Short mmCIF file of N, CA and C and ligand atoms in Angstrom, two decimals:
data_model
loop_
_atom_site.label_atom_id
_atom_site.label_comp_id
_atom_site.label_asym_id
_atom_site.label_seq_id
_atom_site.Cartn_x
_atom_site.Cartn_y
_atom_site.Cartn_z
N MET A 1 35.16 4.03 61.93
CA MET A 1 34.57 5.37 61.74
C MET A 1 35.56 6.27 61.01
N HIS A 2 36.71 6.36 61.58
CA HIS A 2 37.72 7.20 60.98
C HIS A 2 38.18 6.63 59.64
N LYS A 3 38.22 5.28 59.58
CA LYS A 3 38.67 4.62 58.36
C LYS A 3 37.66 4.83 57.23
N GLN A 4 36.37 4.70 57.60
CA GLN A 4 35.31 4.87 56.58
C GLN A 4 35.38 6.25 55.94
N GLN A 5 35.58 7.27 56.80
CA GLN A 5 35.64 8.63 56.26
C GLN A 5 36.80 8.77 55.27
N GLN A 6 37.89 8.11 55.62
CA GLN A 6 39.06 8.19 54.74
C GLN A 6 38.76 7.55 53.39
N THR A 7 38.12 6.34 53.43
CA THR A 7 37.81 5.63 52.20
C THR A 7 36.88 6.48 51.32
N GLY A 8 35.86 7.04 51.99
CA GLY A 8 34.93 7.88 51.23
C GLY A 8 35.62 9.07 50.62
N GLY A 9 36.52 9.58 51.31
CA GLY A 9 37.24 10.75 50.80
C GLY A 9 38.08 10.43 49.57
N VAL A 10 38.48 9.18 49.39
CA VAL A 10 39.31 8.81 48.24
C VAL A 10 38.42 8.36 47.07
N VAL A 11 37.36 7.58 47.40
CA VAL A 11 36.53 6.98 46.35
C VAL A 11 35.68 8.04 45.66
N LEU A 12 35.10 8.95 46.41
CA LEU A 12 34.20 9.94 45.81
C LEU A 12 34.85 10.76 44.70
N PRO A 13 36.01 11.32 44.93
CA PRO A 13 36.65 12.09 43.82
C PRO A 13 36.90 11.23 42.60
N ILE A 14 37.23 9.96 42.81
CA ILE A 14 37.47 9.08 41.65
C ILE A 14 36.19 8.93 40.85
N ILE A 15 35.06 8.71 41.56
CA ILE A 15 33.77 8.57 40.86
C ILE A 15 33.46 9.84 40.08
N ILE A 16 33.69 10.96 40.71
CA ILE A 16 33.39 12.22 40.05
C ILE A 16 34.22 12.39 38.77
N VAL A 17 35.48 12.02 38.87
CA VAL A 17 36.36 12.14 37.70
C VAL A 17 35.89 11.19 36.60
N VAL A 18 35.53 9.95 36.96
CA VAL A 18 35.07 8.98 35.97
C VAL A 18 33.81 9.49 35.28
N VAL A 19 32.87 9.97 36.08
CA VAL A 19 31.62 10.48 35.50
C VAL A 19 31.92 11.65 34.55
N ALA A 20 32.82 12.50 34.99
CA ALA A 20 33.15 13.65 34.15
C ALA A 20 33.76 13.20 32.83
N VAL A 21 34.62 12.20 32.88
CA VAL A 21 35.26 11.70 31.66
C VAL A 21 34.21 11.06 30.74
N VAL A 22 33.32 10.29 31.35
CA VAL A 22 32.29 9.63 30.55
C VAL A 22 31.41 10.69 29.88
N LEU A 23 30.99 11.68 30.64
CA LEU A 23 30.14 12.73 30.06
C LEU A 23 30.88 13.46 28.95
N PHE A 24 32.13 13.73 29.19
CA PHE A 24 32.95 14.42 28.19
C PHE A 24 33.03 13.58 26.91
N ALA A 25 33.28 12.29 27.10
CA ALA A 25 33.39 11.39 25.95
C ALA A 25 32.06 11.30 25.20
N MET A 26 30.95 11.40 25.93
CA MET A 26 29.64 11.30 25.28
C MET A 26 29.31 12.55 24.47
N PHE A 27 29.72 13.71 25.02
CA PHE A 27 29.27 14.94 24.38
C PHE A 27 30.19 15.43 23.29
N VAL A 28 31.46 15.17 23.40
CA VAL A 28 32.38 15.74 22.42
C VAL A 28 32.15 15.19 21.01
N PRO A 29 32.06 13.89 20.80
CA PRO A 29 31.92 13.39 19.42
C PRO A 29 30.66 13.88 18.72
N THR A 30 29.54 14.07 19.45
CA THR A 30 28.30 14.50 18.80
C THR A 30 28.43 15.89 18.21
N GLY A 31 29.34 16.66 18.73
CA GLY A 31 29.53 18.00 18.18
C GLY A 31 30.38 17.98 16.92
N GLY A 32 31.06 16.88 16.66
CA GLY A 32 31.96 16.79 15.51
C GLY A 32 31.25 16.43 14.23
N ARG A 33 32.04 16.03 13.22
CA ARG A 33 31.46 15.72 11.92
C ARG A 33 30.80 14.35 11.88
N ALA A 34 31.46 13.37 12.56
CA ALA A 34 30.92 12.01 12.51
C ALA A 34 29.60 11.93 13.27
N PRO A 35 28.50 11.50 12.63
CA PRO A 35 27.23 11.42 13.34
C PRO A 35 27.26 10.29 14.36
N SER A 36 26.68 10.55 15.53
CA SER A 36 26.60 9.52 16.58
C SER A 36 25.56 8.49 16.18
N PRO A 37 25.58 7.35 16.83
CA PRO A 37 24.55 6.34 16.53
C PRO A 37 23.14 6.92 16.67
N ASP A 38 22.95 7.80 17.65
CA ASP A 38 21.62 8.42 17.83
C ASP A 38 21.24 9.24 16.60
N GLN A 39 22.21 9.98 16.10
CA GLN A 39 21.91 10.83 14.93
C GLN A 39 21.66 9.98 13.70
N GLN A 40 22.45 8.90 13.57
CA GLN A 40 22.25 8.02 12.42
C GLN A 40 20.84 7.43 12.44
N GLN A 41 20.44 7.02 13.65
CA GLN A 41 19.09 6.45 13.82
C GLN A 41 18.04 7.49 13.42
N GLU A 42 18.30 8.74 13.87
CA GLU A 42 17.34 9.79 13.60
C GLU A 42 17.21 10.04 12.10
N VAL A 43 18.35 10.07 11.43
CA VAL A 43 18.35 10.28 9.99
C VAL A 43 17.64 9.12 9.30
N ALA A 44 17.94 7.90 9.74
CA ALA A 44 17.31 6.72 9.15
C ALA A 44 15.80 6.80 9.28
N GLU A 45 15.34 7.26 10.45
CA GLU A 45 13.89 7.36 10.66
C GLU A 45 13.27 8.43 9.78
N ARG A 46 14.05 9.49 9.52
CA ARG A 46 13.50 10.56 8.69
C ARG A 46 13.43 10.13 7.23
N ILE A 47 14.37 9.30 6.81
CA ILE A 47 14.38 8.84 5.42
C ILE A 47 13.34 7.76 5.21
N GLN A 48 13.18 6.92 6.22
CA GLN A 48 12.33 5.74 6.14
C GLN A 48 10.92 6.00 5.59
N PRO A 49 10.18 6.97 6.10
CA PRO A 49 8.79 7.10 5.67
C PRO A 49 8.59 7.12 4.17
N ILE A 50 9.54 7.64 3.41
CA ILE A 50 9.39 7.68 1.96
C ILE A 50 9.22 6.27 1.42
N GLY A 51 10.09 5.37 1.90
CA GLY A 51 9.98 3.98 1.46
C GLY A 51 8.77 3.31 2.07
N LEU A 52 8.45 3.64 3.31
CA LEU A 52 7.34 2.99 4.01
C LEU A 52 6.01 3.29 3.35
N VAL A 53 5.83 4.51 2.90
CA VAL A 53 4.55 4.88 2.29
C VAL A 53 4.28 3.99 1.09
N GLU A 54 5.31 3.78 0.28
CA GLU A 54 5.13 2.93 -0.90
C GLU A 54 4.78 1.51 -0.51
N VAL A 55 5.52 1.01 0.49
CA VAL A 55 5.27 -0.37 0.93
C VAL A 55 3.86 -0.50 1.47
N LYS A 56 3.43 0.48 2.28
CA LYS A 56 2.09 0.42 2.85
C LYS A 56 1.03 0.51 1.77
N ALA A 57 1.22 1.40 0.82
CA ALA A 57 0.23 1.54 -0.25
C ALA A 57 0.12 0.24 -1.03
N ALA A 58 1.27 -0.36 -1.31
CA ALA A 58 1.24 -1.61 -2.06
C ALA A 58 0.55 -2.69 -1.23
N ALA A 59 0.85 -2.69 0.08
CA ALA A 59 0.27 -3.73 0.92
C ALA A 59 -1.24 -3.56 1.03
N SER A 60 -1.71 -2.30 1.11
CA SER A 60 -3.14 -2.11 1.28
C SER A 60 -3.89 -2.41 -0.02
N ASN A 61 -3.16 -2.45 -1.13
CA ASN A 61 -3.79 -2.85 -2.39
C ASN A 61 -3.61 -4.35 -2.62
N GLY A 62 -3.08 -5.00 -1.63
CA GLY A 62 -2.76 -6.42 -1.75
C GLY A 62 -3.97 -7.31 -1.86
N PRO A 63 -3.92 -8.46 -1.28
CA PRO A 63 -4.93 -9.50 -1.47
C PRO A 63 -6.37 -8.99 -1.40
N ALA A 64 -6.66 -8.10 -0.41
CA ALA A 64 -8.05 -7.72 -0.19
C ALA A 64 -8.65 -6.96 -1.37
N ARG A 65 -7.84 -6.23 -2.11
CA ARG A 65 -8.40 -5.40 -3.16
C ARG A 65 -7.84 -5.75 -4.52
N THR A 66 -7.41 -6.95 -4.68
CA THR A 66 -6.72 -7.35 -5.90
C THR A 66 -7.45 -6.88 -7.14
N GLY A 67 -8.73 -7.22 -7.22
CA GLY A 67 -9.44 -6.96 -8.46
C GLY A 67 -10.00 -5.57 -8.55
N GLU A 68 -10.13 -4.93 -7.43
CA GLU A 68 -10.80 -3.65 -7.44
C GLU A 68 -9.93 -2.58 -8.07
N GLU A 69 -9.43 -1.70 -7.23
CA GLU A 69 -8.69 -0.57 -7.79
C GLU A 69 -7.44 -0.99 -8.54
N LYS A 70 -6.76 -2.01 -8.02
CA LYS A 70 -5.46 -2.35 -8.59
C LYS A 70 -5.61 -2.78 -10.04
N VAL A 71 -6.45 -3.74 -10.30
CA VAL A 71 -6.63 -4.21 -11.67
C VAL A 71 -7.29 -3.12 -12.50
N TYR A 72 -8.27 -2.47 -11.92
CA TYR A 72 -8.94 -1.40 -12.66
C TYR A 72 -7.93 -0.37 -13.15
N LYS A 73 -7.08 0.10 -12.22
CA LYS A 73 -6.12 1.13 -12.60
C LYS A 73 -5.10 0.62 -13.60
N ALA A 74 -4.67 -0.63 -13.39
CA ALA A 74 -3.63 -1.18 -14.24
C ALA A 74 -4.16 -1.56 -15.61
N GLN A 75 -5.37 -2.09 -15.67
CA GLN A 75 -5.84 -2.71 -16.92
C GLN A 75 -7.01 -2.00 -17.56
N CYS A 76 -7.83 -1.33 -16.78
CA CYS A 76 -9.10 -0.85 -17.30
C CYS A 76 -9.16 0.66 -17.43
N ALA A 77 -8.45 1.37 -16.54
CA ALA A 77 -8.59 2.82 -16.48
C ALA A 77 -8.18 3.48 -17.79
N ALA A 78 -7.23 2.87 -18.50
CA ALA A 78 -6.74 3.45 -19.75
C ALA A 78 -7.90 3.83 -20.66
N CYS A 79 -8.90 2.97 -20.73
CA CYS A 79 -10.06 3.27 -21.58
C CYS A 79 -11.23 3.78 -20.75
N HIS A 80 -11.47 3.15 -19.61
CA HIS A 80 -12.72 3.42 -18.89
C HIS A 80 -12.67 4.69 -18.06
N ALA A 81 -11.48 5.19 -17.70
CA ALA A 81 -11.42 6.40 -16.89
C ALA A 81 -12.01 7.57 -17.66
N ALA A 82 -11.69 7.68 -18.94
CA ALA A 82 -12.16 8.80 -19.74
C ALA A 82 -13.20 8.38 -20.77
N GLY A 83 -13.48 7.10 -20.84
CA GLY A 83 -14.45 6.62 -21.83
C GLY A 83 -13.88 6.56 -23.24
N ALA A 84 -12.59 6.21 -23.33
CA ALA A 84 -11.95 6.15 -24.64
C ALA A 84 -12.52 5.02 -25.48
N LEU A 85 -12.51 5.19 -26.80
CA LEU A 85 -12.93 4.17 -27.76
C LEU A 85 -14.39 3.77 -27.57
N GLY A 86 -15.17 4.63 -26.93
CA GLY A 86 -16.57 4.30 -26.72
C GLY A 86 -16.81 3.44 -25.50
N ALA A 87 -15.83 3.34 -24.63
CA ALA A 87 -16.00 2.56 -23.40
C ALA A 87 -16.93 3.30 -22.45
N PRO A 88 -17.80 2.58 -21.76
CA PRO A 88 -18.61 3.23 -20.72
C PRO A 88 -17.70 3.81 -19.65
N LYS A 89 -17.86 5.09 -19.37
CA LYS A 89 -16.96 5.81 -18.48
C LYS A 89 -17.15 5.37 -17.03
N PHE A 90 -16.04 5.33 -16.31
CA PHE A 90 -16.05 4.96 -14.89
C PHE A 90 -16.95 5.91 -14.11
N GLY A 91 -17.89 5.37 -13.36
CA GLY A 91 -18.75 6.20 -12.51
C GLY A 91 -19.91 6.84 -13.24
N ASP A 92 -20.03 6.61 -14.55
CA ASP A 92 -21.11 7.21 -15.33
C ASP A 92 -22.31 6.26 -15.34
N ALA A 93 -23.24 6.54 -14.46
CA ALA A 93 -24.39 5.64 -14.31
C ALA A 93 -25.20 5.57 -15.60
N GLY A 94 -25.24 6.67 -16.35
CA GLY A 94 -25.99 6.67 -17.60
C GLY A 94 -25.40 5.70 -18.61
N ALA A 95 -24.10 5.66 -18.68
CA ALA A 95 -23.44 4.76 -19.62
C ALA A 95 -23.49 3.31 -19.15
N TRP A 96 -23.44 3.13 -17.86
CA TRP A 96 -23.40 1.76 -17.32
C TRP A 96 -24.79 1.16 -17.14
N GLY A 97 -25.78 2.01 -16.90
CA GLY A 97 -27.13 1.53 -16.61
C GLY A 97 -27.61 0.42 -17.53
N PRO A 98 -27.68 0.68 -18.86
CA PRO A 98 -28.19 -0.35 -19.76
C PRO A 98 -27.33 -1.62 -19.76
N ARG A 99 -26.04 -1.46 -19.56
CA ARG A 99 -25.14 -2.62 -19.55
C ARG A 99 -25.33 -3.42 -18.27
N VAL A 100 -25.49 -2.70 -17.16
CA VAL A 100 -25.69 -3.38 -15.88
C VAL A 100 -26.93 -4.27 -15.96
N LYS A 101 -27.95 -3.80 -16.70
CA LYS A 101 -29.20 -4.57 -16.81
C LYS A 101 -28.98 -5.93 -17.48
N THR A 102 -27.95 -6.05 -18.31
CA THR A 102 -27.69 -7.34 -18.95
C THR A 102 -27.17 -8.36 -17.94
N GLY A 103 -26.77 -7.91 -16.77
CA GLY A 103 -26.35 -8.84 -15.72
C GLY A 103 -24.85 -8.99 -15.62
N PHE A 104 -24.43 -9.43 -14.47
CA PHE A 104 -23.01 -9.56 -14.20
C PHE A 104 -22.34 -10.55 -15.15
N GLU A 105 -23.01 -11.68 -15.39
CA GLU A 105 -22.40 -12.71 -16.23
C GLU A 105 -22.09 -12.16 -17.63
N ALA A 106 -23.02 -11.40 -18.18
CA ALA A 106 -22.81 -10.85 -19.52
C ALA A 106 -21.64 -9.86 -19.52
N LEU A 107 -21.58 -9.03 -18.50
CA LEU A 107 -20.50 -8.05 -18.43
C LEU A 107 -19.15 -8.74 -18.24
N LEU A 108 -19.15 -9.73 -17.37
CA LEU A 108 -17.91 -10.47 -17.14
C LEU A 108 -17.46 -11.14 -18.44
N ASN A 109 -18.43 -11.72 -19.13
CA ASN A 109 -18.12 -12.38 -20.39
C ASN A 109 -17.49 -11.41 -21.39
N SER A 110 -18.05 -10.20 -21.46
CA SER A 110 -17.49 -9.19 -22.35
C SER A 110 -16.05 -8.85 -21.96
N ALA A 111 -15.85 -8.71 -20.65
CA ALA A 111 -14.52 -8.33 -20.18
C ALA A 111 -13.51 -9.45 -20.42
N LEU A 112 -13.96 -10.69 -20.26
CA LEU A 112 -13.04 -11.83 -20.43
C LEU A 112 -12.75 -12.09 -21.90
N LYS A 113 -13.79 -12.01 -22.73
CA LYS A 113 -13.62 -12.40 -24.13
C LYS A 113 -13.41 -11.21 -25.05
N GLY A 114 -13.66 -10.01 -24.52
CA GLY A 114 -13.51 -8.82 -25.35
C GLY A 114 -14.84 -8.44 -25.98
N LYS A 115 -14.98 -7.17 -26.32
CA LYS A 115 -16.19 -6.70 -26.98
C LYS A 115 -15.83 -5.50 -27.83
N ASN A 116 -16.06 -5.58 -29.10
CA ASN A 116 -15.72 -4.51 -30.04
C ASN A 116 -14.30 -3.98 -29.79
N SER A 117 -14.18 -2.72 -29.34
CA SER A 117 -12.83 -2.15 -29.17
C SER A 117 -12.13 -2.65 -27.91
N MET A 118 -12.86 -3.39 -27.08
CA MET A 118 -12.22 -3.87 -25.84
C MET A 118 -11.60 -5.24 -26.09
N PRO A 119 -10.28 -5.34 -25.91
CA PRO A 119 -9.62 -6.64 -26.13
C PRO A 119 -9.97 -7.63 -25.02
N ALA A 120 -9.89 -8.90 -25.32
CA ALA A 120 -10.13 -9.94 -24.33
C ALA A 120 -9.19 -9.76 -23.14
N GLN A 121 -9.70 -9.97 -21.95
CA GLN A 121 -8.93 -9.82 -20.70
C GLN A 121 -8.30 -8.44 -20.65
N SER A 122 -8.85 -7.49 -21.40
CA SER A 122 -8.32 -6.14 -21.53
C SER A 122 -6.87 -6.15 -22.00
N GLY A 123 -6.49 -7.24 -22.64
CA GLY A 123 -5.16 -7.33 -23.20
C GLY A 123 -4.06 -7.53 -22.19
N GLY A 124 -4.43 -7.61 -20.92
CA GLY A 124 -3.41 -7.72 -19.88
C GLY A 124 -3.26 -9.13 -19.37
N ALA A 125 -2.54 -9.25 -18.27
CA ALA A 125 -2.23 -10.57 -17.72
C ALA A 125 -3.03 -10.85 -16.45
N ALA A 126 -4.14 -10.14 -16.27
CA ALA A 126 -4.93 -10.36 -15.06
C ALA A 126 -5.65 -11.70 -15.12
N SER A 127 -5.85 -12.30 -13.97
CA SER A 127 -6.57 -13.57 -13.92
C SER A 127 -8.06 -13.32 -14.10
N ASP A 128 -8.82 -14.38 -14.40
CA ASP A 128 -10.27 -14.25 -14.54
C ASP A 128 -10.87 -13.64 -13.27
N TYR A 129 -10.37 -14.09 -12.14
CA TYR A 129 -10.89 -13.60 -10.86
C TYR A 129 -10.66 -12.10 -10.72
N GLU A 130 -9.47 -11.67 -11.10
CA GLU A 130 -9.17 -10.24 -11.00
C GLU A 130 -10.05 -9.44 -11.96
N ILE A 131 -10.25 -9.97 -13.14
CA ILE A 131 -11.13 -9.29 -14.10
C ILE A 131 -12.53 -9.21 -13.52
N ALA A 132 -12.98 -10.31 -12.92
CA ALA A 132 -14.33 -10.34 -12.34
C ALA A 132 -14.47 -9.26 -11.27
N ARG A 133 -13.47 -9.15 -10.44
CA ARG A 133 -13.54 -8.14 -9.38
C ARG A 133 -13.50 -6.74 -9.96
N ALA A 134 -12.73 -6.56 -11.02
CA ALA A 134 -12.67 -5.24 -11.66
C ALA A 134 -14.01 -4.90 -12.29
N VAL A 135 -14.67 -5.91 -12.84
CA VAL A 135 -15.99 -5.67 -13.43
C VAL A 135 -16.97 -5.24 -12.34
N VAL A 136 -16.96 -5.96 -11.22
CA VAL A 136 -17.85 -5.61 -10.10
C VAL A 136 -17.55 -4.20 -9.61
N TYR A 137 -16.28 -3.92 -9.44
CA TYR A 137 -15.86 -2.61 -8.94
C TYR A 137 -16.36 -1.50 -9.86
N MET A 138 -16.12 -1.69 -11.14
CA MET A 138 -16.49 -0.65 -12.10
C MET A 138 -17.99 -0.54 -12.26
N ALA A 139 -18.66 -1.67 -12.37
CA ALA A 139 -20.11 -1.65 -12.56
C ALA A 139 -20.79 -1.04 -11.33
N ASN A 140 -20.30 -1.37 -10.14
CA ASN A 140 -20.92 -0.83 -8.94
C ASN A 140 -20.72 0.68 -8.83
N GLN A 141 -19.61 1.17 -9.36
CA GLN A 141 -19.41 2.62 -9.41
C GLN A 141 -20.35 3.26 -10.42
N GLY A 142 -20.87 2.44 -11.32
CA GLY A 142 -21.79 2.94 -12.33
C GLY A 142 -23.25 2.63 -12.00
N GLY A 143 -23.52 2.27 -10.76
CA GLY A 143 -24.90 2.11 -10.33
C GLY A 143 -25.33 0.68 -10.07
N ALA A 144 -24.50 -0.30 -10.39
CA ALA A 144 -24.88 -1.69 -10.13
C ALA A 144 -24.70 -2.02 -8.65
N LYS A 145 -25.27 -3.13 -8.25
CA LYS A 145 -25.09 -3.59 -6.87
C LYS A 145 -24.67 -5.05 -6.90
N PHE A 146 -23.67 -5.34 -7.70
CA PHE A 146 -23.18 -6.71 -7.81
C PHE A 146 -22.44 -7.10 -6.54
N ASP A 147 -22.53 -8.38 -6.21
CA ASP A 147 -21.76 -8.90 -5.08
C ASP A 147 -20.32 -9.08 -5.50
N GLU A 148 -19.45 -9.06 -4.50
CA GLU A 148 -18.06 -9.41 -4.75
C GLU A 148 -17.99 -10.82 -5.30
N PRO A 149 -17.24 -11.04 -6.36
CA PRO A 149 -17.08 -12.43 -6.84
C PRO A 149 -16.40 -13.28 -5.78
N LYS A 150 -16.74 -14.54 -5.76
CA LYS A 150 -16.22 -15.41 -4.69
C LYS A 150 -14.82 -15.92 -5.03
N ALA A 151 -14.48 -17.02 -4.43
CA ALA A 151 -13.12 -17.56 -4.57
C ALA A 151 -12.74 -17.72 -6.03
N PRO A 152 -11.45 -17.64 -6.33
CA PRO A 152 -10.98 -17.75 -7.72
C PRO A 152 -11.59 -18.93 -8.46
N ALA A 153 -11.69 -20.09 -7.85
CA ALA A 153 -12.23 -21.27 -8.53
C ALA A 153 -13.68 -21.01 -8.96
N ALA A 154 -14.47 -20.41 -8.07
CA ALA A 154 -15.87 -20.15 -8.38
C ALA A 154 -15.99 -19.14 -9.52
N ALA A 155 -15.16 -18.11 -9.47
CA ALA A 155 -15.22 -17.08 -10.51
C ALA A 155 -14.82 -17.66 -11.86
N ALA A 156 -13.80 -18.51 -11.85
CA ALA A 156 -13.33 -19.09 -13.10
C ALA A 156 -14.38 -20.01 -13.71
N SER A 157 -15.03 -20.81 -12.88
CA SER A 157 -16.03 -21.73 -13.43
C SER A 157 -17.28 -20.97 -13.86
N ALA A 158 -17.57 -19.86 -13.18
CA ALA A 158 -18.74 -19.07 -13.57
C ALA A 158 -18.53 -18.44 -14.93
N ALA A 159 -17.27 -18.23 -15.28
CA ALA A 159 -16.98 -17.56 -16.55
C ALA A 159 -17.09 -18.52 -17.73
N GLN A 160 -17.16 -19.82 -17.46
CA GLN A 160 -17.19 -20.77 -18.56
C GLN A 160 -18.61 -21.19 -18.93
C1 HEC B 201 -8.61 -0.80 -24.87
C2 HEC B 201 -9.69 -0.16 -24.16
C3 HEC B 201 -10.36 -0.91 -23.04
C4 HEC B 201 -9.76 -1.48 -21.94
C5 HEC B 201 -8.30 -1.52 -21.58
C6 HEC B 201 -10.84 -2.03 -21.14
N1 HEC B 201 -12.04 -1.81 -21.75
FE1 HEC B 201 -13.84 -2.40 -21.07
N2 HEC B 201 -14.70 -1.58 -22.68
C7 HEC B 201 -14.06 -0.94 -23.71
C8 HEC B 201 -15.01 -0.55 -24.72
C9 HEC B 201 -14.69 0.20 -25.99
C10 HEC B 201 -16.26 -1.00 -24.26
C11 HEC B 201 -17.59 -0.86 -24.97
C12 HEC B 201 -17.75 -2.11 -25.81
C13 HEC B 201 -19.01 -2.03 -26.63
O1 HEC B 201 -20.08 -2.20 -26.02
O2 HEC B 201 -18.91 -1.78 -27.82
C14 HEC B 201 -16.03 -1.64 -22.99
C15 HEC B 201 -17.03 -2.20 -22.23
C16 HEC B 201 -16.84 -2.84 -21.03
C17 HEC B 201 -17.86 -3.47 -20.26
C18 HEC B 201 -19.31 -3.57 -20.63
C19 HEC B 201 -19.43 -4.78 -21.50
C20 HEC B 201 -20.85 -5.00 -21.98
O3 HEC B 201 -21.16 -6.16 -22.21
O4 HEC B 201 -21.59 -4.03 -22.13
C21 HEC B 201 -17.29 -4.01 -19.16
C22 HEC B 201 -17.94 -4.78 -18.05
C23 HEC B 201 -15.89 -3.69 -19.25
N3 HEC B 201 -15.64 -2.98 -20.38
C24 HEC B 201 -14.97 -4.05 -18.30
C25 HEC B 201 -13.63 -3.83 -18.43
C26 HEC B 201 -12.68 -4.25 -17.45
C27 HEC B 201 -13.02 -4.98 -16.16
C28 HEC B 201 -11.48 -3.87 -17.90
C29 HEC B 201 -10.14 -4.08 -17.22
C30 HEC B 201 -9.84 -5.39 -16.74
C31 HEC B 201 -11.66 -3.21 -19.16
N4 HEC B 201 -12.99 -3.19 -19.45
C32 HEC B 201 -10.63 -2.69 -19.94
C33 HEC B 201 -12.72 -0.67 -23.80
C34 HEC B 201 -11.79 -1.12 -22.91
#
């Protein structure tokens, strides 16, 4: 009984001193110039979203939308966004209507082989499948109701 009280009386102050030293060590450096690991993490998280947005945007334009917006913007918008060189304008049902009536195969053929001012494959390096999807995307914005082209092999053979 008496011994226990004595032990407690010695150990407790030691614990208090240790805790105080640890707290002191934790708080002093954060006030200084060198950023603590917590602050570094915080800064990293604040910087990160800039890079993440780009990665996410690229990813969402990935496999699922290969031929749609991505190819359209990269290869077709130059002429079709504003209707340059007499191209049927994107989303202009009046300009697309008569062309849509010729059917998907005819439109795809024009896009693949070129037509008047439009160079074959739009002059770019897109695959037949990507061109096909861009045609569907653009034509559907102009009033068509074409189905999504199927697997690359099917689209390629349909074009021949
Ligand atoms: C250099 C300009 C240019 C680019 C780039 C371009 N086009 Fe065209 N496109 C035209 C012009 C001009 C026409 C109208 C051709 C005509 O009927 O005289 C046209 C017409 C079309 C037509 C209708 C064809 C028809 O038979 O009536 C389709 C479909 C088409 N483009 C798809 C595309 C796709 C898909 C892309 C991108 C992969 C693309 N174009 C890129 C200029 C362009």
